[in-house]
PDB file of C-alpha atoms and ligand atoms in Angstrom:
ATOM      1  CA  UNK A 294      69.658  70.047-126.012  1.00  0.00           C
ATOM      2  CA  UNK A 295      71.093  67.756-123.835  1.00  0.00           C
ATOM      3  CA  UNK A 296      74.627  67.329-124.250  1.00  0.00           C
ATOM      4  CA  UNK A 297      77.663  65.269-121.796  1.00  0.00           C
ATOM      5  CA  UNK A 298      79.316  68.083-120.424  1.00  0.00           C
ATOM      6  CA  UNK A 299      75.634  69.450-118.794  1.00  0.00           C
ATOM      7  CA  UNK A 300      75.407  66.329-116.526  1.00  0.00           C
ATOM      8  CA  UNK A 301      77.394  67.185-113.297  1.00  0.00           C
ATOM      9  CA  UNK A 302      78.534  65.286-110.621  1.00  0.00           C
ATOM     10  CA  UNK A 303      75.589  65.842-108.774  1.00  0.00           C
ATOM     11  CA  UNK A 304      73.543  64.273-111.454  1.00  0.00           C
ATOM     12  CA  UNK A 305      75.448  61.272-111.475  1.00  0.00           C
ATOM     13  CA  UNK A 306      75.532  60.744-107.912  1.00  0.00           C
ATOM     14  CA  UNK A 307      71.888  60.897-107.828  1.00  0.00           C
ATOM     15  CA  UNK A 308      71.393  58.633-110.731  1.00  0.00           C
ATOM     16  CA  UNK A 309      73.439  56.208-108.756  1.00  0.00           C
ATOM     17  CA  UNK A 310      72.134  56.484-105.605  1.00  0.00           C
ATOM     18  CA  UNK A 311      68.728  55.732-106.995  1.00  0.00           C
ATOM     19  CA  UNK A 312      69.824  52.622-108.788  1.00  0.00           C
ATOM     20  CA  UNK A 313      71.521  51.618-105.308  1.00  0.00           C
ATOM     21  CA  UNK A 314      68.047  52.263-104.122  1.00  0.00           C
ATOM     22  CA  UNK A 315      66.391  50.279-106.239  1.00  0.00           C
ATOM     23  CA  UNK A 316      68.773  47.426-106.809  1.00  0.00           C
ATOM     24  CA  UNK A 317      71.453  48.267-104.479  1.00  0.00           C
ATOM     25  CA  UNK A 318      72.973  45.868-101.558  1.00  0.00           C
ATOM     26  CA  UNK A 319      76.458  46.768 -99.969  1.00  0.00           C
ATOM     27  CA  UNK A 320      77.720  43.836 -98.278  1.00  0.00           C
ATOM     28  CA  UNK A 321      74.548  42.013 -98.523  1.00  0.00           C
ATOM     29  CA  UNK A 322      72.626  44.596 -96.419  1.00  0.00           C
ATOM     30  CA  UNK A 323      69.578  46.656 -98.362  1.00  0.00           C
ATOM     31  CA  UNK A 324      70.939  50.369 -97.969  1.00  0.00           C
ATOM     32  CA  UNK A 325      67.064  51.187 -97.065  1.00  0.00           C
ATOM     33  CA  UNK A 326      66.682  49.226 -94.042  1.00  0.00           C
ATOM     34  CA  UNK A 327      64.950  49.581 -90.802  1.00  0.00           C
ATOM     35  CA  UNK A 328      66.467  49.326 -87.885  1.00  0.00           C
ATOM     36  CA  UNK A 329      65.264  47.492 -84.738  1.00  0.00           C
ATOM     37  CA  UNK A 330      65.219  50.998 -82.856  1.00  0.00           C
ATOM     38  CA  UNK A 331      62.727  52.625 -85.996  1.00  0.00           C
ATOM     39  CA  UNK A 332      60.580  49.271 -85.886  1.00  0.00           C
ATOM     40  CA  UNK A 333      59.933  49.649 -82.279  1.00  0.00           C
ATOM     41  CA  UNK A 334      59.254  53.819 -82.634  1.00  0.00           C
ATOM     42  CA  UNK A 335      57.076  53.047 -85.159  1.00  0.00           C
ATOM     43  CA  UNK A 336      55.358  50.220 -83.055  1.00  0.00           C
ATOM     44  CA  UNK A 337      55.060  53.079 -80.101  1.00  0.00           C
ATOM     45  CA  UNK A 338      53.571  55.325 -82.151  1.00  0.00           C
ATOM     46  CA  UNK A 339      51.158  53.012 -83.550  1.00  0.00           C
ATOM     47  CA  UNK A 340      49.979  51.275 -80.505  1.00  0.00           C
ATOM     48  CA  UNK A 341      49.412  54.717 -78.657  1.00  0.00           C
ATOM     49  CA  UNK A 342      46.552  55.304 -81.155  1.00  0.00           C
ATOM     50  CA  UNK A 343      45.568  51.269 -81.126  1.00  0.00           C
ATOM     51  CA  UNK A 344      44.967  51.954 -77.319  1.00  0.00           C
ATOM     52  CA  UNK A 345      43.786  54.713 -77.620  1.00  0.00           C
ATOM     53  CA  UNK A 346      41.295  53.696 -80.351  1.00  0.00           C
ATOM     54  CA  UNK A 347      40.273  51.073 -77.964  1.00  0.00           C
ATOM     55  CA  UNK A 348      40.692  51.432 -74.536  1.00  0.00           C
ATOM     56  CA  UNK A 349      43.112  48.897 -72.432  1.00  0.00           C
ATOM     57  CA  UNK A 350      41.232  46.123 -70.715  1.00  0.00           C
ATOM     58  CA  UNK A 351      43.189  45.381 -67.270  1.00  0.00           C
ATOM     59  CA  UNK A 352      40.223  42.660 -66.077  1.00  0.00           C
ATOM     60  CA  UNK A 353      42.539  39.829 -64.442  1.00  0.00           C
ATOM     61  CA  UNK A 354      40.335  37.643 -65.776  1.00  0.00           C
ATOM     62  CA  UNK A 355      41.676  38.591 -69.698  1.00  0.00           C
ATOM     63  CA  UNK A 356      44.741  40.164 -68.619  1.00  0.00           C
ATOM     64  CA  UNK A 357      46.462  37.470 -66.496  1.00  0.00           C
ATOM     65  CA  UNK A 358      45.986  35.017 -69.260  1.00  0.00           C
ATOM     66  CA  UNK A 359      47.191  36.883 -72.500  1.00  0.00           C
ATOM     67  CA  UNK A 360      50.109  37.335 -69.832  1.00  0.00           C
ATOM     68  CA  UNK A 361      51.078  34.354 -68.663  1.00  0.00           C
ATOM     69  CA  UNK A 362      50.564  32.861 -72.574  1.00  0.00           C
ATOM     70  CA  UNK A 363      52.288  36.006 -74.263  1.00  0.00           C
ATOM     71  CA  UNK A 364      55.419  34.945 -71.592  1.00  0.00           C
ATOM     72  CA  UNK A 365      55.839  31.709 -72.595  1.00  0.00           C
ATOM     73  CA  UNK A 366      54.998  32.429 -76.429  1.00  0.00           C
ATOM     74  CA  UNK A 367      57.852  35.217 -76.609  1.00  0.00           C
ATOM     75  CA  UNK A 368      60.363  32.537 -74.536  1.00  0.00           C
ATOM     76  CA  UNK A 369      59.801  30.624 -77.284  1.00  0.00           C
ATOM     77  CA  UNK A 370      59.792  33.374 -79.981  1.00  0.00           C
ATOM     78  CA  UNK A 371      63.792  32.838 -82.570  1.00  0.00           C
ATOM     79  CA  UNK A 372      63.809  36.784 -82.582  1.00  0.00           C
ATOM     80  CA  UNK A 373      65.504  38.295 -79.236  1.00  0.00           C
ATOM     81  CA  UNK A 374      65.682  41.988 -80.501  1.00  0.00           C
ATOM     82  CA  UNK A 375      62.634  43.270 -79.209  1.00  0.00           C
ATOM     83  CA  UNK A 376      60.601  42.941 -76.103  1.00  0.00           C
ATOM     84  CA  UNK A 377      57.862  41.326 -76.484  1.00  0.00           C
ATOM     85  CA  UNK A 378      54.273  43.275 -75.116  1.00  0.00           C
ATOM     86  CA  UNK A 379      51.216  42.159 -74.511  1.00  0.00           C
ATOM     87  CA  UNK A 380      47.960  44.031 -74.405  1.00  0.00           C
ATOM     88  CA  UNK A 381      44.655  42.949 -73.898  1.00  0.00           C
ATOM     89  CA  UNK A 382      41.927  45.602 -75.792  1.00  0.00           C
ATOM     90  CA  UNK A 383      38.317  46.812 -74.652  1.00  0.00           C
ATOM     91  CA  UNK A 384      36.921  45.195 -77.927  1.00  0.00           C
ATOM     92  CA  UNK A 385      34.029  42.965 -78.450  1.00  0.00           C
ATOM     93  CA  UNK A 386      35.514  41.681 -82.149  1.00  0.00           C
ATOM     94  CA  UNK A 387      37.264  38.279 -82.798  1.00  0.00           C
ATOM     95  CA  UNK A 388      40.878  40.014 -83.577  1.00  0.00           C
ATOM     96  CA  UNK A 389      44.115  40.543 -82.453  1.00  0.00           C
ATOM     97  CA  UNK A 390      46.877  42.487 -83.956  1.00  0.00           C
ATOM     98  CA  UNK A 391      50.819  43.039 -84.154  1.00  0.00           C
ATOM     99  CA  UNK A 392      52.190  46.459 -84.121  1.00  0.00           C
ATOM    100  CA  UNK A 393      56.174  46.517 -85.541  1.00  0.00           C
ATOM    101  CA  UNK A 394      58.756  45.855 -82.894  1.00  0.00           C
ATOM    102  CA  UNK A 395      57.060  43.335 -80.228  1.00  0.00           C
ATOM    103  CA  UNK A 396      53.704  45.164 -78.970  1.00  0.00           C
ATOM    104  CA  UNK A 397      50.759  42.580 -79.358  1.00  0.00           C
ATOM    105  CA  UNK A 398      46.817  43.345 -78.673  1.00  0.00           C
ATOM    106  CA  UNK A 399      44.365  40.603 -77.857  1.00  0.00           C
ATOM    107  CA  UNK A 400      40.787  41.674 -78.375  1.00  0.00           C
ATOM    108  CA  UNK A 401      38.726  40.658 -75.391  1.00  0.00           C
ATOM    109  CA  UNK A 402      36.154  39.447 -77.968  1.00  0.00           C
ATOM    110  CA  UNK A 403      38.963  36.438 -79.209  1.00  0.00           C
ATOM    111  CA  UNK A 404      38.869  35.336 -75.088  1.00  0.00           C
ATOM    112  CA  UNK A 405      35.214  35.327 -75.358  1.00  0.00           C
ATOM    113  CA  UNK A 406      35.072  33.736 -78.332  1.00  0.00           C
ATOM    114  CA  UNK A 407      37.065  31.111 -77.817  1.00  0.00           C
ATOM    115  CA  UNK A 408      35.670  30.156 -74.119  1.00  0.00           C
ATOM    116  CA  UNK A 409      39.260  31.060 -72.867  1.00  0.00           C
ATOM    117  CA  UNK A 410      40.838  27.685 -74.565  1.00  0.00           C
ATOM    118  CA  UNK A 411      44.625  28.550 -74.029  1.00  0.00           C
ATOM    119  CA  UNK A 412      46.151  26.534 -76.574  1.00  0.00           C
ATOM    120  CA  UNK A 413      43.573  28.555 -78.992  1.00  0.00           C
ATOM    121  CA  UNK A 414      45.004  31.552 -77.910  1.00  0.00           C
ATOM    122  CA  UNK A 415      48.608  30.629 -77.888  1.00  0.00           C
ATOM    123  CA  UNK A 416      48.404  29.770 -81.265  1.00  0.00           C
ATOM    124  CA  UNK A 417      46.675  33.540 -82.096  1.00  0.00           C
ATOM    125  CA  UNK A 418      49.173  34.755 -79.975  1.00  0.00           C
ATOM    126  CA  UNK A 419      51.669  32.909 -81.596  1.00  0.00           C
ATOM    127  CA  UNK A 420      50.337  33.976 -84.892  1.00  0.00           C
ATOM    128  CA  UNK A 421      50.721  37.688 -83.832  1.00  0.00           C
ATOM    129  CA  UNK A 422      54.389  37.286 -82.547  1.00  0.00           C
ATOM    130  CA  UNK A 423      55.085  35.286 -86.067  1.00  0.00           C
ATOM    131  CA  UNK A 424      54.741  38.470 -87.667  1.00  0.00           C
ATOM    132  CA  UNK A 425      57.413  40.535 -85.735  1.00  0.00           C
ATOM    133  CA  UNK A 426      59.067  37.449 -85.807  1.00  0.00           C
ATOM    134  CA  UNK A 427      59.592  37.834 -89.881  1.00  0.00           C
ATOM    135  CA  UNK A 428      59.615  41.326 -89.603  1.00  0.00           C
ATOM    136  CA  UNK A 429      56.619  42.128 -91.702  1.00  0.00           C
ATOM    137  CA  UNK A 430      56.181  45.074 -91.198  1.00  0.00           C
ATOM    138  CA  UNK A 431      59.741  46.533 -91.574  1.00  0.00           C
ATOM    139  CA  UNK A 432      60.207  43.823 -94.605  1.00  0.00           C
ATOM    140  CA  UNK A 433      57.121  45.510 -96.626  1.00  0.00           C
ATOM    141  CA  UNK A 434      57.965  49.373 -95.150  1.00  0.00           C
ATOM    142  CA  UNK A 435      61.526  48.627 -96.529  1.00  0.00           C
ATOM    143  CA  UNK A 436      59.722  47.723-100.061  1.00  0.00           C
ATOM    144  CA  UNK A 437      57.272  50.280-100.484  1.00  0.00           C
ATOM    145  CA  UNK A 438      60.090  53.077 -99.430  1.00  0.00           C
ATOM    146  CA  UNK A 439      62.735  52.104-102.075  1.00  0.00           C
ATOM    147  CA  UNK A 440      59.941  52.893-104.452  1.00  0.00           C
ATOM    148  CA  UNK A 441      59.001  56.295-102.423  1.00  0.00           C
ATOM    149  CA  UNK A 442      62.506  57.209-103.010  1.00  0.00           C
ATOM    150  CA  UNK A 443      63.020  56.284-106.497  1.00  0.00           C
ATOM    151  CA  UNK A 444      60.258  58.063-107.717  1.00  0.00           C
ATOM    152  CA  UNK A 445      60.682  61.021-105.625  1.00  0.00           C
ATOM    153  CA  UNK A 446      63.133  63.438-103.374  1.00  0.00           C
ATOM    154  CA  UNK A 447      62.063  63.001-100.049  1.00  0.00           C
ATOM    155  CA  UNK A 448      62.455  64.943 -96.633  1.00  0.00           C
ATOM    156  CA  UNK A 449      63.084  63.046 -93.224  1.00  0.00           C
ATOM    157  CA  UNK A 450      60.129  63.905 -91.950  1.00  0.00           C
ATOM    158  CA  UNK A 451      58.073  62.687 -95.009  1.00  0.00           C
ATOM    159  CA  UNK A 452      59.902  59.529 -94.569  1.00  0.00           C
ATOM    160  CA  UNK A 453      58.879  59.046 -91.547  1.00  0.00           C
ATOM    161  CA  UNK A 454      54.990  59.728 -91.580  1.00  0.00           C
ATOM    162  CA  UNK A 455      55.214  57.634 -94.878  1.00  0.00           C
ATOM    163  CA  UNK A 456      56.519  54.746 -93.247  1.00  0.00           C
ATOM    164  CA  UNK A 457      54.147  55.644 -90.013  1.00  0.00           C
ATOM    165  CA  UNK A 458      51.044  55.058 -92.261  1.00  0.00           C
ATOM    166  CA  UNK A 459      51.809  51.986 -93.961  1.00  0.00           C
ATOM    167  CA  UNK A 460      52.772  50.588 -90.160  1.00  0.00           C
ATOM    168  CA  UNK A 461      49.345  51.807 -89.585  1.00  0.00           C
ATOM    169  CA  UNK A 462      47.110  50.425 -92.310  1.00  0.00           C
ATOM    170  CA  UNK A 463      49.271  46.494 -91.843  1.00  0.00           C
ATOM    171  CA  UNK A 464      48.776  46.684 -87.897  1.00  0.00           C
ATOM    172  CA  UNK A 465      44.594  47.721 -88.676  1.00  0.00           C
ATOM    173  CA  UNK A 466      44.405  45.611 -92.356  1.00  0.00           C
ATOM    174  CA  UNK A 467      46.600  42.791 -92.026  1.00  0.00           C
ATOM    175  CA  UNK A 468      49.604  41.442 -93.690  1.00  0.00           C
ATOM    176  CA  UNK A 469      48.824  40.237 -96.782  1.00  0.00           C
ATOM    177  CA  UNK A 470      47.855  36.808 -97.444  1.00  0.00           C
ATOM    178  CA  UNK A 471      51.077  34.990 -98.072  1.00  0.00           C
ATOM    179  CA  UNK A 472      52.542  36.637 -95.092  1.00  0.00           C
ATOM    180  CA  UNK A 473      49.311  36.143 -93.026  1.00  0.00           C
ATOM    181  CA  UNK A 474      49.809  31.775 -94.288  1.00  0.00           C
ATOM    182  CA  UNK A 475      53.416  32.308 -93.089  1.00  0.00           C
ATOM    183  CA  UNK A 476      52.395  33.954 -89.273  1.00  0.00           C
ATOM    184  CA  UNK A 477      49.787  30.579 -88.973  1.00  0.00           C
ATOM    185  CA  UNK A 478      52.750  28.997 -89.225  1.00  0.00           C
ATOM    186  CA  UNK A 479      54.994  30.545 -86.612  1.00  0.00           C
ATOM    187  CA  UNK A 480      52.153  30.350 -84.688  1.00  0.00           C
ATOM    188  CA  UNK A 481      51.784  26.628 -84.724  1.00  0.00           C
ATOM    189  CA  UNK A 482      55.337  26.303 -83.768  1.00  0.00           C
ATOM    190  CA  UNK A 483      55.653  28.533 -81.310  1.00  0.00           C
ATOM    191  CA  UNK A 484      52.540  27.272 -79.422  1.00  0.00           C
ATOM    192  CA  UNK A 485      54.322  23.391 -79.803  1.00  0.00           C
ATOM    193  CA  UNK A 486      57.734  24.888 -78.654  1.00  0.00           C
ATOM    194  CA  UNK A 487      56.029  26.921 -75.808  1.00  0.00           C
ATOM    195  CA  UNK A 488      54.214  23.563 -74.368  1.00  0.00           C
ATOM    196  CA  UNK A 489      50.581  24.324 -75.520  1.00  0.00           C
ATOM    197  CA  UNK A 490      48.499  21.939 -77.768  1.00  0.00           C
ATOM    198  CA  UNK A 491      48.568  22.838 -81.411  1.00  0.00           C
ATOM    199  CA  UNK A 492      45.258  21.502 -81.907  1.00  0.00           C
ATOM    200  CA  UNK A 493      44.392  24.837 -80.335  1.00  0.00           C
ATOM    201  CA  UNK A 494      44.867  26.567 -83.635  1.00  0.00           C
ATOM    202  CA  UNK A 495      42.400  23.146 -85.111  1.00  0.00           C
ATOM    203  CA  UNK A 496      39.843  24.041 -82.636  1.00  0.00           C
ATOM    204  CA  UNK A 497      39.729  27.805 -83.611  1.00  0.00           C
ATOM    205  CA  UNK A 498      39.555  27.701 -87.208  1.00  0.00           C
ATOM    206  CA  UNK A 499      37.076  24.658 -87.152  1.00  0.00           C
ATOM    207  CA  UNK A 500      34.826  26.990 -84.859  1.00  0.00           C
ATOM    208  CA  UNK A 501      35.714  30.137 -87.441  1.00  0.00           C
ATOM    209  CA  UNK A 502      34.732  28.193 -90.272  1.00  0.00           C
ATOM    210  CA  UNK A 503      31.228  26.748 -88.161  1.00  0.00           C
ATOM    211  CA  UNK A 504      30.212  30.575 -87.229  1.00  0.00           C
ATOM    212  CA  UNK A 505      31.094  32.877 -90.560  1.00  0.00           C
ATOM    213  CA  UNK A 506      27.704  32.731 -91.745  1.00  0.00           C
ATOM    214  CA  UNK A 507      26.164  33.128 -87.776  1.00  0.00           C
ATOM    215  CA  UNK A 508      27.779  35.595 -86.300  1.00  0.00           C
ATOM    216  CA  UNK A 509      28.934  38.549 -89.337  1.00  0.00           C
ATOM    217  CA  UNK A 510      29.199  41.443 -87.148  1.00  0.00           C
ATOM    218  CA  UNK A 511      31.664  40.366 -84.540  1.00  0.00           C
ATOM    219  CA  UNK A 512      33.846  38.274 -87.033  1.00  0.00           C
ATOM    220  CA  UNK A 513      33.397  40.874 -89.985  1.00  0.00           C
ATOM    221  CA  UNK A 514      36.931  42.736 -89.411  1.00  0.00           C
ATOM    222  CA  UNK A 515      38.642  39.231 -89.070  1.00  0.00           C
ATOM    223  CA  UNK A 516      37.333  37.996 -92.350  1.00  0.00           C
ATOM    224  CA  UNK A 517      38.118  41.100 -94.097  1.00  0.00           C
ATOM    225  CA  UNK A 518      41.717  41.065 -93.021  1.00  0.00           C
ATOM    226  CA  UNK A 519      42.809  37.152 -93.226  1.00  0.00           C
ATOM    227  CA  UNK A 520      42.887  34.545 -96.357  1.00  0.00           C
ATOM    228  CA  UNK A 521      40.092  32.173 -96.223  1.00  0.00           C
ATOM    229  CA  UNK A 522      39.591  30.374 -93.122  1.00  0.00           C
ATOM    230  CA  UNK A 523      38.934  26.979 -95.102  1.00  0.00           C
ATOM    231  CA  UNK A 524      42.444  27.486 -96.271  1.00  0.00           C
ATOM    232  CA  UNK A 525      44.108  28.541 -93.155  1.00  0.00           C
ATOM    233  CA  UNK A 526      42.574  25.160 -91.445  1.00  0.00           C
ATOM    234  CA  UNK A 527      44.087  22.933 -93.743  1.00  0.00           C
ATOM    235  CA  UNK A 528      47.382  24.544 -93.813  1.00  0.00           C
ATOM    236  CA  UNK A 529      47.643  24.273 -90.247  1.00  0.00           C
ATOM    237  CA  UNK A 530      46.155  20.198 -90.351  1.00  0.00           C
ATOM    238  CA  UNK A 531      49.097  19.988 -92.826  1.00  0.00           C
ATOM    239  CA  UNK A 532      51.766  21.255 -90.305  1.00  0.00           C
ATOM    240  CA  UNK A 533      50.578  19.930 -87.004  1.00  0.00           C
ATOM    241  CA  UNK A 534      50.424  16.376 -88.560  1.00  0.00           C
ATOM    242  CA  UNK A 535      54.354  16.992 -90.155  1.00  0.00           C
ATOM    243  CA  UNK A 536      54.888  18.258 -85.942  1.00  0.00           C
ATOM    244  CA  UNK A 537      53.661  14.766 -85.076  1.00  0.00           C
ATOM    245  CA  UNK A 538      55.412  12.834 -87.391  1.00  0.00           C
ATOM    246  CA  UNK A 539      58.734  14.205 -86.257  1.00  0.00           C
ATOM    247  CA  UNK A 540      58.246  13.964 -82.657  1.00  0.00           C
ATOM    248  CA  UNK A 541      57.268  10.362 -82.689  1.00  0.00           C
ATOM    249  CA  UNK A 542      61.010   9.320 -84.433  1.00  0.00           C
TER     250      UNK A 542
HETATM  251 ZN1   ZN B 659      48.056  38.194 -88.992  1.00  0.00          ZN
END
């Protein structure tokens, strides 16, 4: 039997510090945060496998481009934080990816794909930078944790492989659809704010949507890992026309 006097202190301070956990802010700050300094470990870690998984393509032709866009893009970029870095991948699929804490692949496939139109690639750029931008991947790392810890004691090292993994399966799988709708969006304004055309990001998903049925095997791991691209087009058709409304008054 359970009585009062068998619940120590120790008892009660756990009990509380897994409520604070779970519902807990202090000062308006989550007590289960991540730091800019563990986003950008995790985002080392990560992208030493992505390159490695890979290979790093350092053609001029690919490279100089992603470059001189992924510059301007991260100029533009609200979040000063984190450098921003830019590396262009040995791959033949349509993709690109964000790693936590600033380090963005382009596939050499997307530069193919898209006949090198830069204001199509600023706004895939832009859409990769929108992500670190919101801090995705620290935002849904933070979430899953608090639940880790709830449920469960947890060692530091634990902690740390946990939250490796789930860095690992956004930066490979995605970001979820509402989050993926939200990085389309970022990347639309960050293209406009960086000087490019934001028809770019027209021009790509009007191509995306021509080719899903022609071309399965080099767009397969794009379609698998984004919302509709029907969807995504008139989101973005939506947004660029607000963009032109406000710059003509
Ligand atoms: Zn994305």
């Amino acid at each position: 039997m359970i009585t009062i006097a068998s619940i120590t202190t120790k008892d009660i301070v756990a009990g509380l510090l897994v409520l604070f956990l779970l519902f807990g802010k202090v000062g308006g700050k989550s007590l289960l945060s991540i730091s800019t300094e563990q986003e950008i470990e995790l985002g080392k870690e990560v992208s030493a496998e992505v390159e490695k998984q890979y290979g790093v393509c350092k053609e001029p032709k690919y490279n100089d481009l992603v470059q001189e866009i992924g510059k301007r893009i991260a100029e533009a970029a609200p979040r000063k934080d984190v450098k921003y870095e830019f590396t262009v991948l040995n791959a033949d699929e349509v993709n690109a990816m964000a790693a936590p804490g600033g380090f963005i692949f382009v596939n050499k496939g997307l530069l193919d794909y898209i006949n090198f139109d830069k204001d199509a690639l600023a706004f895939t750029i832009g859409h990769e930078v929108g992500h670190v931008v919101a801090r995705h991947a620290a935002r849904m790392i933070e979430k899953e944790m608090k639940t880790e810890i709830a449920i469960a004691v947890i060692s530091k090292s634990e902690e740390w492989s946990k939250m490796l993994s789930l860095a690992r399966d956004m930066v490979f799988l995605g970001y979820g659809r509402d989050n993926e709708y939200e990085a389309d969006s970022w990347g639309v304004r960050l293209a406009y704010k960086a000087g490019y055309d934001p028809q770019g990001a027209i021009r790509f998903f009007q191509k995306l949507l021509k080719d899903e049925k022609g071309q399965p095997s080099k767009l397969a791991v794009f379609f698998s890992t984004h919302p509709p691209t029907k969807d995504r087009l008139e989101r973005v058709e939506a947004q660029i026309k607000e963009l032109g409304k406000n710059a003509n008054h």
